[in-house]
């Protein structure tokens, strides 16, 4: 049902090269050019212009390409819905940010699938911005993220309220303290998430509110894998700033300890973000109930 011209337009937008797209699509170059011209004539706009560096997407082309991605995504949803109906199954694709994924989200989604054998769940872990793009292009059904997305097309459910703490090895003297000051934290080797991550941004913003900056801290390592950060903390290579909920299992298993940071409020929300036309609100409600039941069990 999807016009093959849309696939051609999306391929050229990706490669910005008609020769490369013709090979990827197993089409001749004149056929690719004809598809572009046909869409341009139908819509009365120019999609691409030639420059010294090759093809460039026009402002009108950006609009067409964005809608083409949405149409392709919706068509994929249609095909999946039809398959699900035939097999009496439902397939859900859930986007989760890295820190939220290391929360209890995966366990809760697995529990939901076990309790509902007709539901199959795929988890995609990505950044907030990338998940937002996937939502807009119907590549995921809903997202579980830290913070919010400011877009009236989407609704949200508050799943949990979390806050950042210092994670330190059991052998580190600070792990025995009820709270750690910023001055003491400055004397520690600090292992942080990469710039732009939700945790890193919240930590930096909180420091700025106190007239502080990361320049005063001894940052020895920056990386994006939270599990690796936990391993390094456990081995006492340094301390880190991590969300408390992401460390519940680790603290319970006594891999390391978490300590609040004095006079530094680093509260964040974990939300389920979904399109307003999402037709399965009952699934979201059940996931929220399972999550809260899991939290209550862990806190006992």
PDB file of C-alpha atoms in Angstrom:
ATOM      1  CA  UNK A   1       0.000   0.000   0.000  1.00  0.00           C
ATOM      2  CA  UNK A   2       2.962   2.337   0.509  1.00  0.00           C
ATOM      3  CA  UNK A   3       3.892   4.128  -2.694  1.00  0.00           C
ATOM      4  CA  UNK A   4       7.391   2.919  -3.668  1.00  0.00           C
ATOM      5  CA  UNK A   5       8.217   6.533  -4.490  1.00  0.00           C
ATOM      6  CA  UNK A   6       8.215   7.251  -0.737  1.00  0.00           C
ATOM      7  CA  UNK A   7      10.905   4.630  -0.152  1.00  0.00           C
ATOM      8  CA  UNK A   8      12.931   6.200  -2.940  1.00  0.00           C
ATOM      9  CA  UNK A   9      12.603   9.675  -1.416  1.00  0.00           C
ATOM     10  CA  UNK A  10      13.619   8.382   2.024  1.00  0.00           C
ATOM     11  CA  UNK A  11      16.629   6.544   0.614  1.00  0.00           C
ATOM     12  CA  UNK A  12      17.874   9.605  -1.274  1.00  0.00           C
ATOM     13  CA  UNK A  13      17.328  11.750   1.824  1.00  0.00           C
ATOM     14  CA  UNK A  14      19.515   9.299   3.737  1.00  0.00           C
ATOM     15  CA  UNK A  15      22.337   8.966   1.205  1.00  0.00           C
ATOM     16  CA  UNK A  16      22.066  12.342  -0.560  1.00  0.00           C
ATOM     17  CA  UNK A  17      23.363  10.433  -3.549  1.00  0.00           C
ATOM     18  CA  UNK A  18      21.246   9.093  -6.405  1.00  0.00           C
ATOM     19  CA  UNK A  19      23.882   6.549  -7.441  1.00  0.00           C
ATOM     20  CA  UNK A  20      24.093   5.046  -3.935  1.00  0.00           C
ATOM     21  CA  UNK A  21      20.316   4.971  -3.578  1.00  0.00           C
ATOM     22  CA  UNK A  22      19.860   3.286  -6.944  1.00  0.00           C
ATOM     23  CA  UNK A  23      22.181   0.479  -5.797  1.00  0.00           C
ATOM     24  CA  UNK A  24      20.474   0.146  -2.410  1.00  0.00           C
ATOM     25  CA  UNK A  25      17.041   0.042  -4.030  1.00  0.00           C
ATOM     26  CA  UNK A  26      18.129  -2.147  -6.968  1.00  0.00           C
ATOM     27  CA  UNK A  27      16.861   0.493  -9.365  1.00  0.00           C
ATOM     28  CA  UNK A  28      18.391   2.378 -12.250  1.00  0.00           C
ATOM     29  CA  UNK A  29      19.507   5.955 -11.660  1.00  0.00           C
ATOM     30  CA  UNK A  30      16.957   7.327 -14.180  1.00  0.00           C
ATOM     31  CA  UNK A  31      14.190   5.480 -12.297  1.00  0.00           C
ATOM     32  CA  UNK A  32      15.274   7.038  -8.983  1.00  0.00           C
ATOM     33  CA  UNK A  33      15.367  10.482 -10.591  1.00  0.00           C
ATOM     34  CA  UNK A  34      11.929   9.886 -12.094  1.00  0.00           C
ATOM     35  CA  UNK A  35      10.480   8.987  -8.706  1.00  0.00           C
ATOM     36  CA  UNK A  36      11.826  12.220  -7.234  1.00  0.00           C
ATOM     37  CA  UNK A  37      10.509  14.278 -10.137  1.00  0.00           C
ATOM     38  CA  UNK A  38       7.104  12.619  -9.925  1.00  0.00           C
ATOM     39  CA  UNK A  39       6.716  13.455  -6.225  1.00  0.00           C
ATOM     40  CA  UNK A  40       7.941  17.012  -6.819  1.00  0.00           C
ATOM     41  CA  UNK A  41       5.429  17.498  -9.648  1.00  0.00           C
ATOM     42  CA  UNK A  42       2.583  16.045  -7.585  1.00  0.00           C
ATOM     43  CA  UNK A  43       3.279  18.267  -4.570  1.00  0.00           C
ATOM     44  CA  UNK A  44       4.525  21.294  -6.482  1.00  0.00           C
ATOM     45  CA  UNK A  45       7.732  21.585  -4.481  1.00  0.00           C
ATOM     46  CA  UNK A  46      11.442  20.965  -4.909  1.00  0.00           C
ATOM     47  CA  UNK A  47      12.740  18.193  -2.644  1.00  0.00           C
ATOM     48  CA  UNK A  48      16.465  18.341  -3.378  1.00  0.00           C
ATOM     49  CA  UNK A  49      18.893  20.825  -4.873  1.00  0.00           C
ATOM     50  CA  UNK A  50      22.377  20.188  -6.190  1.00  0.00           C
ATOM     51  CA  UNK A  51      25.336  21.899  -4.536  1.00  0.00           C
ATOM     52  CA  UNK A  52      29.107  21.630  -4.901  1.00  0.00           C
ATOM     53  CA  UNK A  53      29.030  18.980  -2.168  1.00  0.00           C
ATOM     54  CA  UNK A  54      26.193  16.985  -3.705  1.00  0.00           C
ATOM     55  CA  UNK A  55      22.466  16.858  -3.039  1.00  0.00           C
ATOM     56  CA  UNK A  56      20.873  18.938  -0.301  1.00  0.00           C
ATOM     57  CA  UNK A  57      17.354  18.633   1.107  1.00  0.00           C
ATOM     58  CA  UNK A  58      15.229  21.788   0.697  1.00  0.00           C
ATOM     59  CA  UNK A  59      13.044  23.157   3.525  1.00  0.00           C
ATOM     60  CA  UNK A  60       9.978  21.844   1.685  1.00  0.00           C
ATOM     61  CA  UNK A  61      11.806  18.547   1.239  1.00  0.00           C
ATOM     62  CA  UNK A  62      12.318  18.295   5.000  1.00  0.00           C
ATOM     63  CA  UNK A  63       8.567  18.538   5.517  1.00  0.00           C
ATOM     64  CA  UNK A  64       7.831  15.895   2.876  1.00  0.00           C
ATOM     65  CA  UNK A  65      10.505  13.549   4.248  1.00  0.00           C
ATOM     66  CA  UNK A  66       9.220  13.855   7.825  1.00  0.00           C
ATOM     67  CA  UNK A  67       5.717  12.925   6.708  1.00  0.00           C
ATOM     68  CA  UNK A  68       7.054  10.115   4.529  1.00  0.00           C
ATOM     69  CA  UNK A  69       8.756   8.626   7.605  1.00  0.00           C
ATOM     70  CA  UNK A  70       5.505   8.883   9.557  1.00  0.00           C
ATOM     71  CA  UNK A  71       3.551   7.229   6.745  1.00  0.00           C
ATOM     72  CA  UNK A  72       6.068   4.390   6.548  1.00  0.00           C
ATOM     73  CA  UNK A  73       5.966   3.983  10.319  1.00  0.00           C
ATOM     74  CA  UNK A  74       2.168   3.916  10.357  1.00  0.00           C
ATOM     75  CA  UNK A  75       2.135   1.341   7.589  1.00  0.00           C
ATOM     76  CA  UNK A  76       4.441  -0.825   9.664  1.00  0.00           C
ATOM     77  CA  UNK A  77       2.062  -0.462  12.620  1.00  0.00           C
ATOM     78  CA  UNK A  78      -0.855  -1.456  10.364  1.00  0.00           C
ATOM     79  CA  UNK A  79       0.918  -4.620   9.175  1.00  0.00           C
ATOM     80  CA  UNK A  80       1.851  -5.549  12.760  1.00  0.00           C
ATOM     81  CA  UNK A  81      -1.719  -4.982  13.980  1.00  0.00           C
ATOM     82  CA  UNK A  82      -3.072  -7.244  11.231  1.00  0.00           C
ATOM     83  CA  UNK A  83      -0.559  -9.984  12.083  1.00  0.00           C
ATOM     84  CA  UNK A  84      -1.378  -9.648  15.779  1.00  0.00           C
ATOM     85  CA  UNK A  85      -5.101  -9.940  15.056  1.00  0.00           C
ATOM     86  CA  UNK A  86      -4.605 -13.116  13.031  1.00  0.00           C
ATOM     87  CA  UNK A  87      -2.492 -14.714  15.773  1.00  0.00           C
ATOM     88  CA  UNK A  88      -4.567 -13.295  18.652  1.00  0.00           C
ATOM     89  CA  UNK A  89      -1.406 -11.554  19.850  1.00  0.00           C
ATOM     90  CA  UNK A  90      -0.295  -8.030  20.511  1.00  0.00           C
ATOM     91  CA  UNK A  91       3.207  -6.745  19.849  1.00  0.00           C
ATOM     92  CA  UNK A  92       4.443  -3.693  21.736  1.00  0.00           C
ATOM     93  CA  UNK A  93       7.660  -1.807  21.072  1.00  0.00           C
ATOM     94  CA  UNK A  94       8.765   0.177  24.110  1.00  0.00           C
ATOM     95  CA  UNK A  95      11.505   2.809  24.092  1.00  0.00           C
ATOM     96  CA  UNK A  96      13.501   3.191  27.307  1.00  0.00           C
ATOM     97  CA  UNK A  97      16.298   5.611  28.178  1.00  0.00           C
ATOM     98  CA  UNK A  98      19.546   3.949  29.399  1.00  0.00           C
ATOM     99  CA  UNK A  99      19.158   4.993  33.026  1.00  0.00           C
ATOM    100  CA  UNK A 100      15.487   4.018  33.168  1.00  0.00           C
ATOM    101  CA  UNK A 101      16.336   0.673  31.563  1.00  0.00           C
ATOM    102  CA  UNK A 102      18.672  -0.010  34.464  1.00  0.00           C
ATOM    103  CA  UNK A 103      15.822   0.737  36.812  1.00  0.00           C
ATOM    104  CA  UNK A 104      13.292  -2.099  37.217  1.00  0.00           C
ATOM    105  CA  UNK A 105      11.641  -1.429  33.888  1.00  0.00           C
ATOM    106  CA  UNK A 106      12.924  -4.531  32.107  1.00  0.00           C
ATOM    107  CA  UNK A 107      11.845  -6.757  34.997  1.00  0.00           C
ATOM    108  CA  UNK A 108       8.385  -5.193  35.084  1.00  0.00           C
ATOM    109  CA  UNK A 109       7.884  -5.528  31.331  1.00  0.00           C
ATOM    110  CA  UNK A 110       9.019  -9.157  31.519  1.00  0.00           C
ATOM    111  CA  UNK A 111       6.535  -9.776  34.335  1.00  0.00           C
ATOM    112  CA  UNK A 112       3.761  -8.231  32.262  1.00  0.00           C
ATOM    113  CA  UNK A 113       4.573 -10.508  29.314  1.00  0.00           C
ATOM    114  CA  UNK A 114       4.578 -13.566  31.574  1.00  0.00           C
ATOM    115  CA  UNK A 115       1.186 -12.614  32.989  1.00  0.00           C
ATOM    116  CA  UNK A 116      -0.136 -11.835  29.506  1.00  0.00           C
ATOM    117  CA  UNK A 117       1.156 -14.553  27.139  1.00  0.00           C
ATOM    118  CA  UNK A 118      -0.585 -12.958  24.165  1.00  0.00           C
ATOM    119  CA  UNK A 119       1.600  -9.846  24.468  1.00  0.00           C
ATOM    120  CA  UNK A 120       5.117  -9.738  23.059  1.00  0.00           C
ATOM    121  CA  UNK A 121       7.309  -6.789  24.029  1.00  0.00           C
ATOM    122  CA  UNK A 122      10.392  -5.408  22.287  1.00  0.00           C
ATOM    123  CA  UNK A 123      12.560  -2.971  24.274  1.00  0.00           C
ATOM    124  CA  UNK A 124      14.636  -0.358  22.465  1.00  0.00           C
ATOM    125  CA  UNK A 125      17.169   1.527  24.615  1.00  0.00           C
ATOM    126  CA  UNK A 126      18.118   4.974  23.318  1.00  0.00           C
ATOM    127  CA  UNK A 127      18.485   8.630  24.265  1.00  0.00           C
ATOM    128  CA  UNK A 128      15.469  10.815  25.009  1.00  0.00           C
ATOM    129  CA  UNK A 129      15.851  12.742  21.745  1.00  0.00           C
ATOM    130  CA  UNK A 130      16.099   9.588  19.652  1.00  0.00           C
ATOM    131  CA  UNK A 131      13.124   8.005  21.393  1.00  0.00           C
ATOM    132  CA  UNK A 132      11.103  11.157  20.763  1.00  0.00           C
ATOM    133  CA  UNK A 133      11.943  10.885  17.058  1.00  0.00           C
ATOM    134  CA  UNK A 134      10.906   7.204  17.087  1.00  0.00           C
ATOM    135  CA  UNK A 135       7.610   8.142  18.744  1.00  0.00           C
ATOM    136  CA  UNK A 136       6.906  10.709  16.044  1.00  0.00           C
ATOM    137  CA  UNK A 137       7.677   8.178  13.323  1.00  0.00           C
ATOM    138  CA  UNK A 138       5.580   5.429  14.998  1.00  0.00           C
ATOM    139  CA  UNK A 139       8.605   3.175  15.462  1.00  0.00           C
ATOM    140  CA  UNK A 140       7.739   2.690  19.142  1.00  0.00           C
ATOM    141  CA  UNK A 141       4.368   2.524  20.907  1.00  0.00           C
ATOM    142  CA  UNK A 142       5.410   4.411  24.031  1.00  0.00           C
ATOM    143  CA  UNK A 143       8.548   5.497  25.867  1.00  0.00           C
ATOM    144  CA  UNK A 144       9.716   5.349  29.474  1.00  0.00           C
ATOM    145  CA  UNK A 145      12.032   8.279  30.113  1.00  0.00           C
ATOM    146  CA  UNK A 146      13.484  10.596  32.735  1.00  0.00           C
ATOM    147  CA  UNK A 147      11.785  13.961  32.548  1.00  0.00           C
ATOM    148  CA  UNK A 148       9.137  15.031  30.069  1.00  0.00           C
ATOM    149  CA  UNK A 149       8.563  15.710  26.380  1.00  0.00           C
ATOM    150  CA  UNK A 150       6.970  19.088  25.671  1.00  0.00           C
ATOM    151  CA  UNK A 151       4.581  18.153  22.890  1.00  0.00           C
ATOM    152  CA  UNK A 152       0.753  18.343  23.160  1.00  0.00           C
ATOM    153  CA  UNK A 153       0.474  15.322  20.842  1.00  0.00           C
ATOM    154  CA  UNK A 154       1.653  13.092  23.693  1.00  0.00           C
ATOM    155  CA  UNK A 155       0.270  12.289  27.124  1.00  0.00           C
ATOM    156  CA  UNK A 156       2.206  11.076  30.140  1.00  0.00           C
ATOM    157  CA  UNK A 157       1.861   8.975  33.277  1.00  0.00           C
ATOM    158  CA  UNK A 158       4.157   9.569  36.237  1.00  0.00           C
ATOM    159  CA  UNK A 159       5.773   6.223  36.970  1.00  0.00           C
ATOM    160  CA  UNK A 160       8.158   7.184  39.748  1.00  0.00           C
ATOM    161  CA  UNK A 161      10.057  10.024  41.387  1.00  0.00           C
ATOM    162  CA  UNK A 162      13.746   9.424  41.674  1.00  0.00           C
ATOM    163  CA  UNK A 163      16.856  11.324  42.769  1.00  0.00           C
ATOM    164  CA  UNK A 164      20.586  11.176  42.181  1.00  0.00           C
ATOM    165  CA  UNK A 165      23.050   9.910  44.776  1.00  0.00           C
ATOM    166  CA  UNK A 166      26.764   9.251  45.055  1.00  0.00           C
ATOM    167  CA  UNK A 167      27.675   5.595  44.493  1.00  0.00           C
ATOM    168  CA  UNK A 168      30.844   4.475  46.287  1.00  0.00           C
ATOM    169  CA  UNK A 169      32.636   1.177  46.870  1.00  0.00           C
ATOM    170  CA  UNK A 170      32.099  -0.598  50.168  1.00  0.00           C
ATOM    171  CA  UNK A 171      35.769   0.066  51.010  1.00  0.00           C
ATOM    172  CA  UNK A 172      35.423   3.796  50.446  1.00  0.00           C
ATOM    173  CA  UNK A 173      35.090   5.619  53.834  1.00  0.00           C
ATOM    174  CA  UNK A 174      32.385   7.875  52.351  1.00  0.00           C
ATOM    175  CA  UNK A 175      30.113   4.855  51.816  1.00  0.00           C
ATOM    176  CA  UNK A 176      29.725   4.645  55.621  1.00  0.00           C
ATOM    177  CA  UNK A 177      28.555   8.259  55.922  1.00  0.00           C
ATOM    178  CA  UNK A 178      24.855   9.261  56.080  1.00  0.00           C
ATOM    179  CA  UNK A 179      25.584  12.110  53.654  1.00  0.00           C
ATOM    180  CA  UNK A 180      28.489  13.495  51.643  1.00  0.00           C
ATOM    181  CA  UNK A 181      29.347  17.166  51.159  1.00  0.00           C
ATOM    182  CA  UNK A 182      30.374  18.699  47.845  1.00  0.00           C
ATOM    183  CA  UNK A 183      33.769  19.540  49.297  1.00  0.00           C
ATOM    184  CA  UNK A 184      34.462  15.906  50.136  1.00  0.00           C
ATOM    185  CA  UNK A 185      33.112  14.824  46.751  1.00  0.00           C
ATOM    186  CA  UNK A 186      35.645  17.114  45.073  1.00  0.00           C
ATOM    187  CA  UNK A 187      38.438  15.028  46.613  1.00  0.00           C
ATOM    188  CA  UNK A 188      37.161  11.815  45.035  1.00  0.00           C
ATOM    189  CA  UNK A 189      37.911  10.332  41.613  1.00  0.00           C
ATOM    190  CA  UNK A 190      34.697  10.918  39.689  1.00  0.00           C
ATOM    191  CA  UNK A 191      33.311   8.620  36.970  1.00  0.00           C
ATOM    192  CA  UNK A 192      30.455  10.217  35.033  1.00  0.00           C
ATOM    193  CA  UNK A 193      28.054   9.562  32.199  1.00  0.00           C
ATOM    194  CA  UNK A 194      28.790  11.347  28.919  1.00  0.00           C
ATOM    195  CA  UNK A 195      27.813  15.023  28.462  1.00  0.00           C
ATOM    196  CA  UNK A 196      24.202  15.333  27.306  1.00  0.00           C
ATOM    197  CA  UNK A 197      22.927  12.317  29.253  1.00  0.00           C
ATOM    198  CA  UNK A 198      19.988  12.949  31.573  1.00  0.00           C
ATOM    199  CA  UNK A 199      21.921  12.089  34.734  1.00  0.00           C
ATOM    200  CA  UNK A 200      24.923  14.221  33.791  1.00  0.00           C
ATOM    201  CA  UNK A 201      22.745  17.190  32.832  1.00  0.00           C
ATOM    202  CA  UNK A 202      20.780  17.074  36.093  1.00  0.00           C
ATOM    203  CA  UNK A 203      23.998  16.906  38.127  1.00  0.00           C
ATOM    204  CA  UNK A 204      25.522  19.850  36.249  1.00  0.00           C
ATOM    205  CA  UNK A 205      22.342  21.935  36.563  1.00  0.00           C
ATOM    206  CA  UNK A 206      22.151  21.248  40.288  1.00  0.00           C
ATOM    207  CA  UNK A 207      25.789  22.274  40.727  1.00  0.00           C
ATOM    208  CA  UNK A 208      25.182  25.535  38.857  1.00  0.00           C
ATOM    209  CA  UNK A 209      22.284  26.336  41.193  1.00  0.00           C
ATOM    210  CA  UNK A 210      24.844  26.258  44.023  1.00  0.00           C
ATOM    211  CA  UNK A 211      27.414  28.351  42.158  1.00  0.00           C
ATOM    212  CA  UNK A 212      29.551  25.279  41.438  1.00  0.00           C
ATOM    213  CA  UNK A 213      30.714  23.581  38.227  1.00  0.00           C
ATOM    214  CA  UNK A 214      32.306  20.313  37.178  1.00  0.00           C
ATOM    215  CA  UNK A 215      35.593  22.149  36.696  1.00  0.00           C
ATOM    216  CA  UNK A 216      36.131  21.841  40.464  1.00  0.00           C
ATOM    217  CA  UNK A 217      35.866  18.047  40.416  1.00  0.00           C
ATOM    218  CA  UNK A 218      38.411  15.347  39.631  1.00  0.00           C
ATOM    219  CA  UNK A 219      36.725  13.629  36.662  1.00  0.00           C
ATOM    220  CA  UNK A 220      38.867  10.657  35.633  1.00  0.00           C
ATOM    221  CA  UNK A 221      36.508   8.903  33.232  1.00  0.00           C
ATOM    222  CA  UNK A 222      33.401   9.555  31.158  1.00  0.00           C
ATOM    223  CA  UNK A 223      31.418   6.771  29.518  1.00  0.00           C
ATOM    224  CA  UNK A 224      27.888   5.929  28.468  1.00  0.00           C
ATOM    225  CA  UNK A 225      27.458   2.395  29.788  1.00  0.00           C
ATOM    226  CA  UNK A 226      25.892   2.461  33.230  1.00  0.00           C
ATOM    227  CA  UNK A 227      26.721  -1.173  33.978  1.00  0.00           C
ATOM    228  CA  UNK A 228      30.404  -0.482  33.318  1.00  0.00           C
ATOM    229  CA  UNK A 229      30.251   2.533  35.635  1.00  0.00           C
ATOM    230  CA  UNK A 230      28.787   0.319  38.358  1.00  0.00           C
ATOM    231  CA  UNK A 231      31.562  -2.243  37.866  1.00  0.00           C
ATOM    232  CA  UNK A 232      34.208   0.477  38.169  1.00  0.00           C
ATOM    233  CA  UNK A 233      32.589   1.879  41.315  1.00  0.00           C
ATOM    234  CA  UNK A 234      32.371  -1.589  42.874  1.00  0.00           C
ATOM    235  CA  UNK A 235      36.110  -2.073  42.205  1.00  0.00           C
ATOM    236  CA  UNK A 236      36.813   1.308  43.852  1.00  0.00           C
ATOM    237  CA  UNK A 237      38.274   3.015  40.788  1.00  0.00           C
ATOM    238  CA  UNK A 238      36.178   6.031  41.719  1.00  0.00           C
ATOM    239  CA  UNK A 239      32.724   7.222  42.752  1.00  0.00           C
ATOM    240  CA  UNK A 240      29.848   8.149  40.486  1.00  0.00           C
ATOM    241  CA  UNK A 241      26.565  10.052  40.426  1.00  0.00           C
ATOM    242  CA  UNK A 242      23.728   7.642  39.661  1.00  0.00           C
ATOM    243  CA  UNK A 243      19.976   7.566  40.191  1.00  0.00           C
ATOM    244  CA  UNK A 244      19.029   5.800  43.424  1.00  0.00           C
ATOM    245  CA  UNK A 245      16.445   3.553  41.751  1.00  0.00           C
ATOM    246  CA  UNK A 246      19.056   2.333  39.256  1.00  0.00           C
ATOM    247  CA  UNK A 247      21.140   1.028  42.182  1.00  0.00           C
ATOM    248  CA  UNK A 248      18.504  -0.712  44.292  1.00  0.00           C
ATOM    249  CA  UNK A 249      19.542  -4.225  43.286  1.00  0.00           C
ATOM    250  CA  UNK A 250      23.249  -3.389  43.559  1.00  0.00           C
ATOM    251  CA  UNK A 251      22.903  -2.009  47.084  1.00  0.00           C
ATOM    252  CA  UNK A 252      20.754  -4.942  48.147  1.00  0.00           C
ATOM    253  CA  UNK A 253      23.435  -7.334  46.854  1.00  0.00           C
ATOM    254  CA  UNK A 254      26.050  -5.170  48.634  1.00  0.00           C
ATOM    255  CA  UNK A 255      28.046  -4.465  45.489  1.00  0.00           C
ATOM    256  CA  UNK A 256      28.491  -0.859  46.637  1.00  0.00           C
ATOM    257  CA  UNK A 257      26.670   1.798  48.675  1.00  0.00           C
ATOM    258  CA  UNK A 258      24.752   4.955  47.774  1.00  0.00           C
ATOM    259  CA  UNK A 259      24.935   8.182  49.772  1.00  0.00           C
ATOM    260  CA  UNK A 260      22.856  11.393  49.378  1.00  0.00           C
ATOM    261  CA  UNK A 261      24.760  14.569  48.533  1.00  0.00           C
ATOM    262  CA  UNK A 262      24.378  17.354  51.065  1.00  0.00           C
ATOM    263  CA  UNK A 263      22.421  20.475  50.037  1.00  0.00           C
ATOM    264  CA  UNK A 264      22.018  19.229  46.471  1.00  0.00           C
ATOM    265  CA  UNK A 265      18.498  18.464  45.301  1.00  0.00           C
ATOM    266  CA  UNK A 266      18.640  16.264  42.223  1.00  0.00           C
ATOM    267  CA  UNK A 267      15.086  15.009  41.927  1.00  0.00           C
ATOM    268  CA  UNK A 268      13.816  13.694  38.610  1.00  0.00           C
ATOM    269  CA  UNK A 269      10.629  12.115  37.330  1.00  0.00           C
ATOM    270  CA  UNK A 270      10.327   8.887  35.378  1.00  0.00           C
ATOM    271  CA  UNK A 271       7.383   9.101  32.996  1.00  0.00           C
ATOM    272  CA  UNK A 272       5.602   6.921  30.476  1.00  0.00           C
ATOM    273  CA  UNK A 273       5.133   9.013  27.336  1.00  0.00           C
ATOM    274  CA  UNK A 274       2.598   7.855  24.749  1.00  0.00           C
ATOM    275  CA  UNK A 275       0.608   9.240  21.790  1.00  0.00           C
ATOM    276  CA  UNK A 276      -2.809  10.587  22.758  1.00  0.00           C
ATOM    277  CA  UNK A 277      -4.392   8.205  20.258  1.00  0.00           C
ATOM    278  CA  UNK A 278      -2.749   5.148  21.900  1.00  0.00           C
ATOM    279  CA  UNK A 279      -5.609   2.654  22.090  1.00  0.00           C
ATOM    280  CA  UNK A 280      -4.389   0.429  24.917  1.00  0.00           C
ATOM    281  CA  UNK A 281      -4.444   2.528  28.054  1.00  0.00           C
ATOM    282  CA  UNK A 282      -5.298  -0.543  30.104  1.00  0.00           C
ATOM    283  CA  UNK A 283      -1.850  -1.974  29.310  1.00  0.00           C
ATOM    284  CA  UNK A 284      -0.158   1.160  30.630  1.00  0.00           C
ATOM    285  CA  UNK A 285      -2.249   1.044  33.814  1.00  0.00           C
ATOM    286  CA  UNK A 286      -1.290  -2.579  34.430  1.00  0.00           C
ATOM    287  CA  UNK A 287       2.408  -1.827  33.862  1.00  0.00           C
ATOM    288  CA  UNK A 288       2.231   1.024  36.389  1.00  0.00           C
ATOM    289  CA  UNK A 289       0.591  -1.282  38.962  1.00  0.00           C
ATOM    290  CA  UNK A 290       3.257  -3.951  38.429  1.00  0.00           C
ATOM    291  CA  UNK A 291       6.005  -1.350  38.785  1.00  0.00           C
ATOM    292  CA  UNK A 292       4.672  -0.004  42.073  1.00  0.00           C
ATOM    293  CA  UNK A 293       4.170  -3.532  43.408  1.00  0.00           C
ATOM    294  CA  UNK A 294       7.785  -4.320  42.505  1.00  0.00           C
ATOM    295  CA  UNK A 295       9.033  -1.151  44.222  1.00  0.00           C
ATOM    296  CA  UNK A 296       7.056  -1.958  47.378  1.00  0.00           C
ATOM    297  CA  UNK A 297       8.496  -5.488  47.426  1.00  0.00           C
ATOM    298  CA  UNK A 298      12.065  -4.196  47.088  1.00  0.00           C
ATOM    299  CA  UNK A 299      11.549  -1.648  49.856  1.00  0.00           C
ATOM    300  CA  UNK A 300      10.431  -4.255  52.399  1.00  0.00           C
TER     301      UNK A 300
END
